[in-house]
Coordinates of C-alpha atoms in Angstrom, one line a residue:
Chain A
M1500 CA 0.0 0.0 0.0
P1501 CA 1.4 3.4 -0.9
L1502 CA 2.2 5.8 2.0
S1503 CA -0.7 7.8 3.2
N1504 CA -0.4 11.6 3.5
A1505 CA -0.7 11.2 7.2
E1506 CA 2.3 8.9 7.2
I1507 CA 4.3 11.2 5.0
A1508 CA 3.4 14.2 7.2
R1509 CA 4.8 12.3 10.2
L1510 CA 8.3 11.9 8.5
V1511 CA 9.1 15.6 8.8
E1512 CA 9.0 17.8 11.9
D1513 CA 10.3 21.3 12.1
R1514 CA 13.5 20.2 13.8
R1515 CA 13.8 16.5 12.9
V1516 CA 13.4 14.3 9.9
H1517 CA 12.7 10.6 9.9
K1518 CA 15.4 8.2 8.7
R1519 CA 13.0 6.7 6.2
V1520 CA 13.3 9.7 3.9
Y1521 CA 16.9 8.5 3.2
I1522 CA 16.6 4.7 3.1
D1523 CA 13.1 3.7 2.2
P1524 CA 12.6 2.8 -1.5
E1525 CA 8.9 3.6 -1.3
V1526 CA 9.6 7.1 -0.1
F1527 CA 12.1 7.4 -3.0
E1528 CA 9.5 6.4 -5.6
L1529 CA 7.1 9.0 -4.2
E1530 CA 9.8 11.6 -4.2
M1531 CA 10.4 10.9 -7.9
E1532 CA 6.7 11.4 -8.6
R1533 CA 5.8 14.2 -6.3
I1534 CA 9.1 16.3 -6.0
W1535 CA 10.9 15.5 -9.2
G1536 CA 7.7 15.1 -11.1
Q1537 CA 6.4 18.5 -10.0
A1538 CA 9.3 20.9 -9.4
W1539 CA 11.2 22.7 -12.1
I1540 CA 14.1 20.4 -12.9
Y1541 CA 17.3 21.7 -14.5
I1542 CA 17.8 20.2 -18.0
G1543 CA 20.8 22.0 -19.5
H1544 CA 22.1 25.2 -20.9
E1545 CA 21.1 26.7 -24.3
S1546 CA 24.7 26.9 -25.3
Q1547 CA 24.8 23.1 -25.4
V1548 CA 22.4 23.2 -28.4
P1549 CA 23.7 26.2 -30.5
K1550 CA 22.5 25.1 -33.9
A1551 CA 19.2 23.9 -35.4
G1552 CA 18.8 20.2 -34.7
D1553 CA 21.3 20.2 -31.8
Y1554 CA 20.1 18.1 -28.9
F1555 CA 21.0 17.1 -25.4
T1556 CA 19.3 14.1 -23.6
T1557 CA 18.8 13.5 -19.9
N1558 CA 16.2 12.1 -17.5
I1559 CA 13.9 14.4 -15.6
N1560 CA 13.7 12.2 -12.6
H1561 CA 15.1 8.6 -12.2
K1562 CA 13.3 7.4 -15.3
V1563 CA 11.5 9.9 -17.6
P1564 CA 13.7 10.5 -20.6
V1565 CA 13.6 13.9 -22.2
V1566 CA 15.5 15.7 -25.0
M1567 CA 16.3 19.4 -25.2
V1568 CA 16.5 20.4 -28.8
R1569 CA 16.8 23.6 -30.8
D1570 CA 14.5 24.0 -33.8
K1571 CA 15.1 25.8 -37.1
H1572 CA 13.5 29.0 -35.8
G1573 CA 16.0 29.1 -32.9
A1574 CA 13.5 28.0 -30.2
V1575 CA 14.6 25.4 -27.6
H1576 CA 12.1 22.7 -26.7
V1577 CA 12.1 20.0 -24.0
L1578 CA 10.3 16.9 -25.4
H1579 CA 9.6 13.5 -24.0
N1580 CA 12.2 11.3 -25.6
R1581 CA 9.6 8.8 -26.8
C1582 CA 8.4 7.9 -30.3
G1583 CA 4.8 8.7 -30.9
H1584 CA 4.4 5.3 -32.5
K1585 CA 5.4 2.3 -30.3
G1586 CA 7.1 4.3 -27.6
A1587 CA 10.8 3.7 -28.3
K1588 CA 13.3 6.1 -26.9
L1589 CA 14.0 8.2 -30.0
V1590 CA 17.4 9.7 -29.2
E1591 CA 19.9 7.4 -27.6
Q1592 CA 23.1 9.6 -27.6
R1593 CA 23.7 12.2 -24.9
S1594 CA 24.2 14.9 -27.4
G1595 CA 24.4 15.4 -31.1
N1596 CA 22.6 16.9 -34.1
A1597 CA 19.5 15.5 -35.6
R1598 CA 19.8 16.9 -39.1
G1599 CA 16.3 17.7 -40.5
A1600 CA 14.4 15.5 -38.1
F1601 CA 14.4 12.9 -35.4
R1602 CA 14.1 9.4 -36.9
C1603 CA 13.0 6.4 -34.9
A1604 CA 15.4 3.5 -35.1
Y1605 CA 12.5 1.0 -35.0
H1606 CA 9.9 1.7 -37.7
G1607 CA 11.4 4.9 -39.2
W1608 CA 8.8 7.5 -38.1
T1609 CA 10.3 11.0 -38.3
F1610 CA 9.6 14.0 -36.2
Q1611 CA 10.3 17.8 -36.5
H1612 CA 12.5 19.4 -33.8
D1613 CA 9.4 20.8 -32.2
G1614 CA 8.1 17.2 -31.8
Q1615 CA 5.5 17.3 -34.6
V1616 CA 5.3 14.0 -36.5
L1617 CA 6.7 14.5 -40.0
K1618 CA 6.4 11.3 -42.0
I1619 CA 5.5 7.7 -41.4
P1620 CA 6.4 4.9 -43.8
N1621 CA 3.8 3.0 -45.8
E1622 CA 1.0 5.2 -44.5
T1623 CA -1.8 3.5 -46.5
G1624 CA -1.9 0.7 -44.0
Y1625 CA -3.7 3.1 -41.7
D1626 CA -6.4 4.0 -44.3
N1627 CA -9.9 3.6 -42.9
T1628 CA -8.6 2.3 -39.5
G1629 CA -9.7 5.4 -37.6
F1630 CA -6.0 6.4 -37.2
D1631 CA -5.4 10.1 -37.6
L1632 CA -1.8 11.2 -38.3
K1633 CA -2.8 14.8 -37.5
D1634 CA -3.8 13.8 -34.0
S1635 CA -1.2 15.4 -31.7
C1636 CA -1.0 12.2 -29.7
N1637 CA 1.3 10.9 -32.5
N1638 CA 3.8 13.6 -31.9
M1639 CA 6.8 13.6 -29.6
Q1640 CA 5.1 15.2 -26.6
K1641 CA 6.3 18.4 -25.0
V1642 CA 6.8 18.3 -21.3
A1643 CA 4.1 20.1 -19.3
Q1644 CA 6.2 23.3 -19.1
S1645 CA 9.7 24.3 -20.1
A1646 CA 11.4 27.7 -19.8
S1647 CA 14.8 29.3 -19.8
Y1648 CA 16.3 31.9 -17.6
R1649 CA 19.4 33.6 -19.0
G1650 CA 20.1 30.5 -20.9
F1651 CA 19.5 27.9 -18.2
V1652 CA 16.7 25.6 -19.3
F1653 CA 14.4 24.0 -16.8
A1654 CA 11.4 21.7 -17.3
T1655 CA 8.5 20.5 -15.2
L1656 CA 6.1 17.6 -15.6
S1657 CA 3.5 19.6 -13.7
S1658 CA 1.1 22.1 -15.4
D1659 CA 0.3 23.5 -12.0
A1660 CA 3.8 24.7 -11.3
P1661 CA 4.1 28.5 -11.2
D1662 CA 6.2 30.1 -13.9
L1663 CA 10.0 29.5 -13.6
E1664 CA 10.9 33.0 -12.3
T1665 CA 8.1 33.0 -9.7
W1666 CA 9.3 29.5 -8.6
M1667 CA 12.9 30.7 -8.2
G1668 CA 11.9 33.7 -6.2
G1669 CA 14.8 35.7 -4.7
A1670 CA 17.2 32.8 -5.5
K1671 CA 17.1 34.1 -9.1
D1672 CA 19.6 36.9 -8.1
C1673 CA 22.3 34.2 -8.2
F1674 CA 21.7 33.4 -11.8
D1675 CA 21.9 37.2 -12.5
N1676 CA 25.1 37.5 -10.6
L1677 CA 26.7 34.5 -12.4
C1678 CA 25.8 35.9 -15.8
D1679 CA 26.7 39.5 -14.9
R1680 CA 30.2 38.3 -14.1
S1681 CA 30.6 38.1 -17.8
P1682 CA 31.6 41.4 -19.5
E1683 CA 28.9 40.5 -22.1
G1684 CA 26.3 39.4 -19.5
E1685 CA 26.3 35.9 -20.8
V1686 CA 27.8 32.5 -20.0
E1687 CA 28.3 29.3 -22.0
V1688 CA 29.1 25.7 -21.2
A1689 CA 32.8 25.0 -21.8
G1690 CA 35.4 22.4 -21.2
G1691 CA 33.2 19.3 -20.9
V1692 CA 31.4 17.6 -18.0
L1693 CA 32.4 15.5 -15.1
R1694 CA 30.1 12.7 -13.9
Y1695 CA 30.4 11.2 -10.5
E1696 CA 28.4 8.2 -9.2
H1697 CA 27.3 8.4 -5.6
D1698 CA 26.1 5.2 -4.0
C1699 CA 23.8 6.8 -1.5
N1700 CA 20.6 8.9 -1.3
W1701 CA 20.4 12.0 -3.5
K1702 CA 19.5 14.3 -0.6
Y1703 CA 22.9 14.1 1.2
I1704 CA 24.6 16.2 -1.4
I1705 CA 22.1 19.0 -1.4
E1706 CA 22.1 19.0 2.4
N1707 CA 25.9 19.1 2.4
L1708 CA 26.2 22.2 0.1
N1709 CA 25.5 24.8 2.7
D1710 CA 26.3 22.6 5.7
T1711 CA 29.2 24.8 6.9
M1712 CA 29.8 22.7 10.0
H1713 CA 31.5 20.0 7.9
P1714 CA 34.3 21.4 5.8
M1715 CA 36.8 22.0 8.6
V1716 CA 36.2 18.4 9.7
V1717 CA 35.7 16.5 6.4
H1718 CA 38.3 18.4 4.5
Q1719 CA 40.9 19.0 7.2
S1720 CA 43.2 16.4 5.6
V1721 CA 43.4 18.1 2.2
V1722 CA 43.8 21.5 3.8
Q1723 CA 46.6 20.3 6.0
A1724 CA 48.3 18.3 3.2
A1725 CA 48.2 21.4 1.0
Q1726 CA 49.4 23.7 3.8
D1727 CA 52.2 21.3 4.8
Y1728 CA 53.6 21.2 1.3
I1729 CA 53.0 24.9 0.6
D1730 CA 55.0 25.7 3.7
T1731 CA 58.1 24.1 2.0
L1732 CA 57.8 26.4 -1.0
P1733 CA 59.1 29.9 -1.5
E1734 CA 56.4 32.6 -1.1
E1735 CA 56.7 33.7 -4.7
A1736 CA 56.0 30.2 -6.0
V1737 CA 52.8 30.0 -3.9
K1738 CA 51.4 33.2 -5.2
Q1739 CA 51.4 31.8 -8.7
R1740 CA 49.3 28.8 -7.7
S1741 CA 45.5 29.2 -7.7
E1742 CA 45.3 25.8 -5.9
A1743 CA 46.1 27.4 -2.6
E1744 CA 43.3 30.0 -2.7
I1745 CA 40.9 27.2 -3.8
I1746 CA 41.8 24.5 -1.3
L1747 CA 42.8 26.4 1.9
P1748 CA 39.4 28.2 2.6
F1749 CA 37.8 24.8 3.1
G1750 CA 39.6 24.9 6.4
G1751 CA 37.8 28.1 7.4
S1752 CA 36.9 28.6 11.0
Y1753 CA 33.4 28.2 12.4
E1754 CA 33.3 32.0 12.9
N1755 CA 34.0 32.6 9.2
M1756 CA 31.4 30.1 8.2
E1757 CA 28.8 31.6 10.6
H1758 CA 29.6 35.0 9.1
M1759 CA 28.6 33.9 5.6
G1760 CA 24.9 33.5 6.6
I1761 CA 22.3 31.4 4.9
T1762 CA 19.3 32.7 3.0
G1763 CA 16.3 30.4 2.4
F1764 CA 13.4 30.7 0.0
K1765 CA 10.0 29.2 -0.8
Y1766 CA 10.2 25.8 -2.6
G1767 CA 13.4 24.8 -0.8
H1768 CA 16.0 27.1 -2.5
H1769 CA 18.8 28.6 -0.5
Y1770 CA 22.3 30.0 -0.7
D1771 CA 25.0 30.7 1.8
G1772 CA 27.2 33.7 1.6
G1773 CA 26.2 37.0 0.0
K1774 CA 28.4 39.7 1.4
T1775 CA 31.2 37.2 1.7
S1776 CA 31.9 33.5 1.1
I1777 CA 34.8 31.0 1.0
H1778 CA 35.4 32.2 -2.6
A1779 CA 35.5 35.9 -1.7
D1780 CA 39.3 36.2 -1.4
Y1781 CA 40.1 34.9 -4.9
S1782 CA 42.6 37.1 -6.7
V1783 CA 41.1 39.1 -9.5
D1784 CA 42.7 38.7 -12.9
P1785 CA 43.8 42.2 -14.0
E1786 CA 42.8 41.7 -17.6
Y1787 CA 39.4 40.4 -16.6
H1788 CA 38.9 43.3 -14.2
K1789 CA 39.8 45.8 -17.0
R1790 CA 37.1 44.2 -19.3
M1791 CA 34.5 44.2 -16.5
V1792 CA 35.1 47.9 -15.8
A1793 CA 35.0 48.7 -19.5
A1794 CA 31.6 46.9 -19.8
Y1795 CA 29.9 48.0 -16.5
G1796 CA 32.0 50.9 -15.0
E1797 CA 33.8 50.8 -11.7
E1798 CA 30.8 51.0 -9.4
R1799 CA 28.6 48.4 -11.0
T1800 CA 31.7 46.1 -11.3
K1801 CA 32.3 46.3 -7.6
E1802 CA 28.7 45.7 -6.9
I1803 CA 28.8 42.5 -9.0
Y1804 CA 31.9 41.2 -7.2
S1805 CA 30.5 42.1 -3.8
F1806 CA 27.6 39.6 -4.1
N1807 CA 29.7 36.6 -3.3
T1808 CA 27.8 33.3 -2.7
H1809 CA 29.2 29.9 -1.9
N1810 CA 26.5 27.5 -3.2
T1811 CA 22.9 28.3 -4.4
L1812 CA 20.5 25.4 -4.4
Y1813 CA 17.5 25.4 -6.8
Y1814 CA 15.7 22.6 -5.0
P1815 CA 15.9 19.7 -5.8
S1816 CA 18.1 19.4 -8.9
L1817 CA 20.6 22.2 -9.4
T1818 CA 23.3 23.9 -7.4
I1819 CA 25.4 26.8 -8.8
K1820 CA 28.6 28.6 -7.8
T1821 CA 28.4 32.1 -9.1
A1822 CA 31.9 33.1 -8.0
V1823 CA 33.4 30.0 -9.5
Q1824 CA 31.2 29.7 -12.6
N1825 CA 30.4 26.0 -12.3
I1826 CA 27.2 24.1 -11.5
R1827 CA 26.4 20.7 -10.2
V1828 CA 23.3 18.8 -11.3
V1829 CA 21.8 16.0 -9.3
R1830 CA 20.4 13.1 -11.3
P1831 CA 18.7 10.5 -9.0
V1832 CA 18.8 6.8 -9.9
A1833 CA 17.6 4.8 -6.9
V1834 CA 17.1 5.3 -3.2
D1835 CA 20.8 4.7 -2.7
K1836 CA 22.2 5.9 -5.9
F1837 CA 22.6 9.2 -7.9
V1838 CA 24.9 10.8 -10.3
V1839 CA 26.3 14.3 -10.0
E1840 CA 27.3 16.2 -13.1
T1841 CA 29.7 19.1 -12.9
W1842 CA 29.5 21.6 -15.7
S1843 CA 31.9 24.5 -16.1
F1844 CA 31.0 27.8 -17.7
R1845 CA 32.9 30.4 -19.7
L1846 CA 32.1 34.1 -19.0
K1847 CA 31.7 35.4 -22.5
G1848 CA 34.1 38.2 -23.2
A1849 CA 36.4 37.3 -20.3
P1850 CA 40.0 36.1 -20.8
D1851 CA 40.7 32.4 -21.0
T1852 CA 42.3 32.4 -17.6
M1853 CA 38.8 32.7 -16.0
L1854 CA 37.6 29.4 -17.6
Q1855 CA 40.9 27.8 -16.7
R1856 CA 40.4 28.6 -13.0
T1857 CA 36.8 27.3 -13.2
L1858 CA 38.0 24.0 -14.7
L1859 CA 40.8 23.8 -12.1
Y1860 CA 38.2 24.3 -9.4
S1861 CA 35.9 21.6 -10.9
R1862 CA 38.9 19.2 -11.0
L1863 CA 40.2 19.9 -7.6
I1864 CA 36.9 19.8 -5.8
N1865 CA 34.3 18.0 -7.8
S1866 CA 36.1 15.2 -9.8
V1867 CA 36.1 11.5 -8.9
G1868 CA 39.9 11.9 -8.5
S1869 CA 39.8 15.0 -6.3
M1870 CA 40.8 15.2 -2.7
V1871 CA 37.5 16.8 -1.6
G1872 CA 34.6 15.0 -3.3
P1873 CA 35.6 11.5 -2.2
D1874 CA 35.7 12.6 1.5
D1875 CA 32.2 14.1 1.2
L1876 CA 30.9 10.9 -0.4
E1877 CA 32.6 8.8 2.2
C1878 CA 30.6 10.6 4.9
Y1879 CA 27.3 10.3 2.9
R1880 CA 28.0 6.6 2.6
R1881 CA 28.5 6.3 6.4
V1882 CA 25.2 8.1 7.0
Q1883 CA 23.5 5.8 4.5
D1884 CA 24.9 2.8 6.4
G1885 CA 24.4 4.2 9.9
L1886 CA 20.7 5.1 9.4
H1887 CA 19.8 1.4 9.0
S1888 CA 20.4 1.1 12.7
D1889 CA 17.4 1.1 14.9
A1890 CA 19.1 3.1 17.6
S1891 CA 17.1 6.2 16.7
E1892 CA 14.5 7.0 14.0
W1893 CA 15.4 10.6 13.7
V1894 CA 18.0 12.9 12.2
E1895 CA 18.2 16.3 13.8
M1896 CA 18.2 19.8 12.3
Y1897 CA 18.1 21.9 15.5
R1898 CA 21.0 24.3 15.0
Q1899 CA 19.9 27.9 15.6
F1900 CA 16.3 26.9 15.4
G1901 CA 14.1 29.9 16.4
R1902 CA 16.8 32.5 15.5
D1903 CA 15.9 32.7 11.8
E1904 CA 14.9 36.2 10.6
D1905 CA 11.8 36.2 8.5
L1906 CA 12.1 38.9 5.8
G1907 CA 8.9 38.1 3.9
D1908 CA 10.1 36.6 0.7
R1909 CA 13.1 35.0 2.4
V1910 CA 14.4 33.8 5.7
R1911 CA 17.9 34.7 6.9
G1912 CA 20.0 32.8 9.4
G1913 CA 23.5 32.2 10.7
G1914 CA 25.9 30.5 8.3
T1915 CA 26.3 27.5 10.6
S1916 CA 22.6 27.1 11.2
D1917 CA 20.4 24.3 9.9
L1918 CA 18.3 26.8 8.1
D1919 CA 19.3 25.2 4.8
M1920 CA 18.1 21.8 5.8
R1921 CA 14.9 23.1 7.4
T1922 CA 14.2 25.1 4.2
E1923 CA 14.6 21.9 2.1
Y1924 CA 12.3 19.8 4.3
A1925 CA 9.6 22.4 4.4
A1926 CA 9.5 22.1 0.6
W1927 CA 9.9 18.3 0.8
R1928 CA 6.7 18.1 2.9
D1929 CA 4.8 20.5 0.7
Y1930 CA 5.7 18.6 -2.5
M1931 CA 5.1 15.2 -0.9
L1932 CA 1.7 16.2 0.4
Q1933 CA 1.0 17.8 -3.0
E1934 CA 0.4 21.1 -1.4
A1935 CA 3.3 23.0 -3.0
F1936 CA 1.3 24.6 -5.8
S1937 CA -2.1 24.8 -4.1
Chain B
M528 CA 60.5 0.2 -33.7
S529 CA 63.9 1.9 -33.9
A530 CA 66.9 -0.2 -33.1
D531 CA 68.2 2.0 -30.2
I532 CA 65.2 1.5 -28.0
D533 CA 65.6 -1.2 -25.3
L534 CA 61.9 -2.2 -25.0
I535 CA 62.8 -4.7 -22.3
A536 CA 64.1 -1.9 -20.1
V537 CA 61.0 0.2 -20.9
E538 CA 58.8 -2.8 -19.9
D539 CA 60.7 -3.2 -16.6
F540 CA 60.3 0.4 -15.8
L541 CA 56.5 0.4 -16.5
Y542 CA 56.1 -2.7 -14.3
Q543 CA 58.1 -1.0 -11.6
E544 CA 55.9 2.1 -11.7
A545 CA 52.8 -0.1 -11.7
S546 CA 54.0 -2.0 -8.6
Y547 CA 54.2 1.3 -6.7
L548 CA 50.5 1.8 -7.4
D549 CA 49.4 -1.8 -6.8
N550 CA 50.1 -1.4 -3.1
P551 CA 50.3 2.3 -3.1
D552 CA 53.7 3.8 -2.2
L553 CA 53.4 7.4 -3.5
E554 CA 56.8 8.3 -2.1
K555 CA 58.5 5.8 -4.4
W556 CA 56.1 6.5 -7.3
L557 CA 56.7 10.2 -7.2
A558 CA 60.5 9.6 -7.4
L559 CA 60.0 8.2 -10.9
Y560 CA 58.7 11.6 -12.1
S561 CA 60.8 14.4 -13.4
P562 CA 60.4 17.8 -11.5
D563 CA 58.2 19.0 -14.3
G564 CA 56.4 15.7 -14.5
T565 CA 52.6 15.5 -15.0
Y566 CA 49.9 12.9 -14.6
W567 CA 46.8 13.3 -16.7
M568 CA 43.5 11.4 -16.9
P569 CA 41.1 13.1 -19.3
A570 CA 37.4 13.1 -18.8
S571 CA 36.5 12.6 -22.5
E572 CA 37.9 10.8 -25.4
N573 CA 40.4 12.5 -27.7
Q574 CA 40.8 15.4 -25.3
H575 CA 43.7 17.6 -26.4
D576 CA 44.1 20.0 -23.6
P577 CA 44.3 19.5 -19.8
V578 CA 44.0 23.2 -19.0
N579 CA 41.0 24.3 -21.2
E580 CA 39.1 21.1 -20.9
I581 CA 38.0 19.1 -17.8
S582 CA 39.9 16.1 -16.6
H583 CA 39.5 13.5 -13.8
F584 CA 43.1 14.1 -12.8
Y585 CA 45.7 16.6 -14.0
D586 CA 48.5 16.8 -11.4
D587 CA 51.8 18.4 -11.6
R588 CA 54.5 17.9 -9.0
V589 CA 52.9 20.2 -6.6
M590 CA 49.6 18.4 -6.7
M591 CA 51.4 15.0 -6.5
E592 CA 53.1 16.2 -3.3
I593 CA 49.8 17.3 -1.8
R594 CA 48.1 14.1 -2.8
K595 CA 51.0 12.0 -1.3
R596 CA 50.5 13.8 2.0
N597 CA 46.7 13.6 1.8
F598 CA 46.8 9.9 1.0
V599 CA 48.2 8.9 4.4
H600 CA 46.5 11.6 6.4
P601 CA 44.7 10.0 9.4
R602 CA 41.7 12.3 8.9
A603 CA 41.2 11.6 5.2
S604 CA 38.1 9.4 5.7
S605 CA 38.0 8.2 2.1
K606 CA 41.4 6.6 2.7
D607 CA 40.3 4.7 5.8
S608 CA 39.5 1.8 3.6
A609 CA 42.5 0.2 2.0
V610 CA 42.9 0.4 -1.7
R611 CA 44.7 -2.4 -3.5
C612 CA 45.2 -2.7 -7.3
S613 CA 46.5 -5.2 -9.8
H614 CA 47.9 -3.6 -12.9
L615 CA 48.4 -5.6 -16.1
I616 CA 50.3 -3.8 -18.8
G617 CA 50.7 -5.1 -22.3
N618 CA 51.0 -4.2 -26.0
I619 CA 53.9 -2.0 -25.1
R620 CA 55.0 0.0 -28.2
H621 CA 57.5 2.7 -29.0
A622 CA 55.5 5.5 -30.6
G623 CA 58.2 7.9 -31.6
R624 CA 59.9 10.8 -29.9
S625 CA 58.5 14.1 -28.7
D626 CA 60.0 17.4 -29.9
N627 CA 62.2 17.5 -26.9
G628 CA 63.5 14.0 -27.5
D629 CA 61.5 12.2 -24.9
L630 CA 60.7 8.6 -25.7
I631 CA 56.9 8.1 -26.3
I632 CA 55.7 4.7 -25.2
T633 CA 52.1 3.5 -25.5
S634 CA 50.7 0.5 -23.8
N635 CA 47.4 -1.1 -22.8
F636 CA 46.4 -1.5 -19.2
Q637 CA 43.8 -3.3 -17.2
V638 CA 43.6 -2.4 -13.5
V639 CA 41.5 -4.4 -11.0
M640 CA 40.9 -2.2 -8.0
F641 CA 39.7 -3.3 -4.6
Y642 CA 38.3 -0.5 -2.5
R643 CA 35.4 -0.3 0.0
E644 CA 34.5 -4.0 -0.2
E645 CA 34.1 -3.8 -3.9
Q646 CA 36.2 -4.9 -6.9
R647 CA 36.2 -2.6 -10.0
V648 CA 37.8 -2.9 -13.4
F649 CA 39.4 0.0 -15.3
A650 CA 40.9 -0.4 -18.8
G651 CA 42.5 1.7 -21.5
T652 CA 45.8 2.9 -22.8
Y653 CA 48.7 4.7 -21.2
Q654 CA 51.0 7.1 -23.0
H655 CA 54.2 7.7 -21.2
H656 CA 56.8 10.4 -22.2
L657 CA 60.1 9.1 -20.8
I658 CA 63.4 10.8 -20.3
E659 CA 66.3 8.4 -20.7
R660 CA 68.7 8.7 -17.8
N661 CA 71.4 6.5 -16.4
N662 CA 70.2 3.2 -17.9
S663 CA 66.7 4.0 -16.6
F664 CA 64.0 6.6 -17.1
L665 CA 62.1 9.5 -15.6
I666 CA 58.5 10.1 -16.4
R667 CA 57.9 13.5 -17.9
S668 CA 54.2 12.8 -18.5
K669 CA 51.8 10.0 -18.1
R670 CA 48.4 10.1 -19.8
V671 CA 45.7 7.6 -18.9
N672 CA 43.0 7.1 -21.5
L673 CA 40.2 5.2 -20.0
I674 CA 38.0 3.4 -22.5
N675 CA 35.0 5.0 -20.6
P676 CA 36.2 8.4 -19.6
E677 CA 32.7 9.9 -19.9
A678 CA 31.1 7.3 -17.6
A679 CA 29.9 8.2 -14.1
H680 CA 32.7 6.7 -12.0
K681 CA 32.8 6.3 -8.3
S682 CA 35.7 7.9 -6.3
I683 CA 39.1 7.1 -7.7
I684 CA 41.4 7.7 -4.7
I685 CA 44.6 6.4 -6.2
Y686 CA 46.4 7.0 -9.5
L687 CA 45.7 4.3 -12.1

């Protein structure tokens, strides 16, 4: 029997969450239907499909295959990746170009890039059968809604979801800041993607993003290893290495982390940082700075730099780093498995050194071979294993409860508070009880 | 194959390097690299550029030194579980010389890795650029081309 709403409601309290949300396959299946099947899910960036017929495929939750494609008029569509005939997945490759039309490998039906069925072979066999090729049910179906904000394409399987910008609320400022860091106001995907399999529940990574009580513990080893070696180098040699300014802030003190602050929004979004973050002390490339000032003027450039966030979560699928220009995308697979994709972005009009630093960051922090990601994953794994114990049914999120400041469209709290987790579970509950959009 | 290349010596050297990764001894492994040595594992096929494209690994000496210290750090929780590998290297070929005279050696590898109660298999080709020195070699660069660089891998906590 599926979980009743009363049972679901009991899994989340204001300061505790039940262990079943992490380890119960039934809860996972419901999450796929009610969270991932209702929320706006990040699909990809428009720069991944620059030309007519270019496509990119992914799943919207653990199963539903979709394809993002650009048509000959320049519009980007998100379609169900399913043939209108027998239901075969139409596009198998992750990306490519469907010249002219999508063609099904099975019986050769073809479809325009907007999903409209184009031709079917030996059509006379349908004469006088009641079959109507013009019936839209034969097309590749569009997802309920898709939309793009500054090139970032989202889709939702729910026709009840509010429009994308309303749904993002104040968290939208972070997309603006990411793009405004380009002298041309635009970013594009560059340098390829990293994929990282995590054998644990998908929620650990989004709860970890702005959990600032963990870096000085989990990442102590890499910070010390880096510091120990750096101490043997001449000072001039250290200055030329971006690795130091990327790795060392992970050892930041509790006071520094607290100072970043966390801001939470409706629908589970949040970011930490704002005035400052662990990325705030990165050196500024002089050539980049020159181009920014030429584009925006001194004052606006300073304003753009001064909004410095660490991670911004667009619950549940996307987290972005504005100051670093990379994003991570969560793709759930099973109750104890998900894949994280790390995409790096070029700031259009910026010197190549900026993309090079972004890629260095992605490699140092987010790759399977990094010295940061594997220690995070190790801890998620241990939680996944530990929660099977019956010692307690609950996971706590008490830190600084009751001290959050309600600012109307957002809630502000201390950087080391559990405001991020509480924000996520308020949304979790609303989506799971199907009250999010009512 | 040119006559002046002692492929047996090259083979010995590659086997020696692999043995330092089978039961990881990064101190000894690192000593096989030149001061400007690099280790590169691209994240896509036919990648040309480690700086403007993303890689799983692209370490120079500095990153190798940091990794060596991190690998044995008592608080690196991902290293609490032992990692043991078995490298098999074959199809060793001399593939010419680089502009600066380094010997270019390509080979095929299969690595079985045991980590966190699980056995995984990696396969692909290596490309080594070797500096000939005192009847042995130093590694200027090692490139690891996985047959599945684009796949979603789990953590890879040791050089392959």
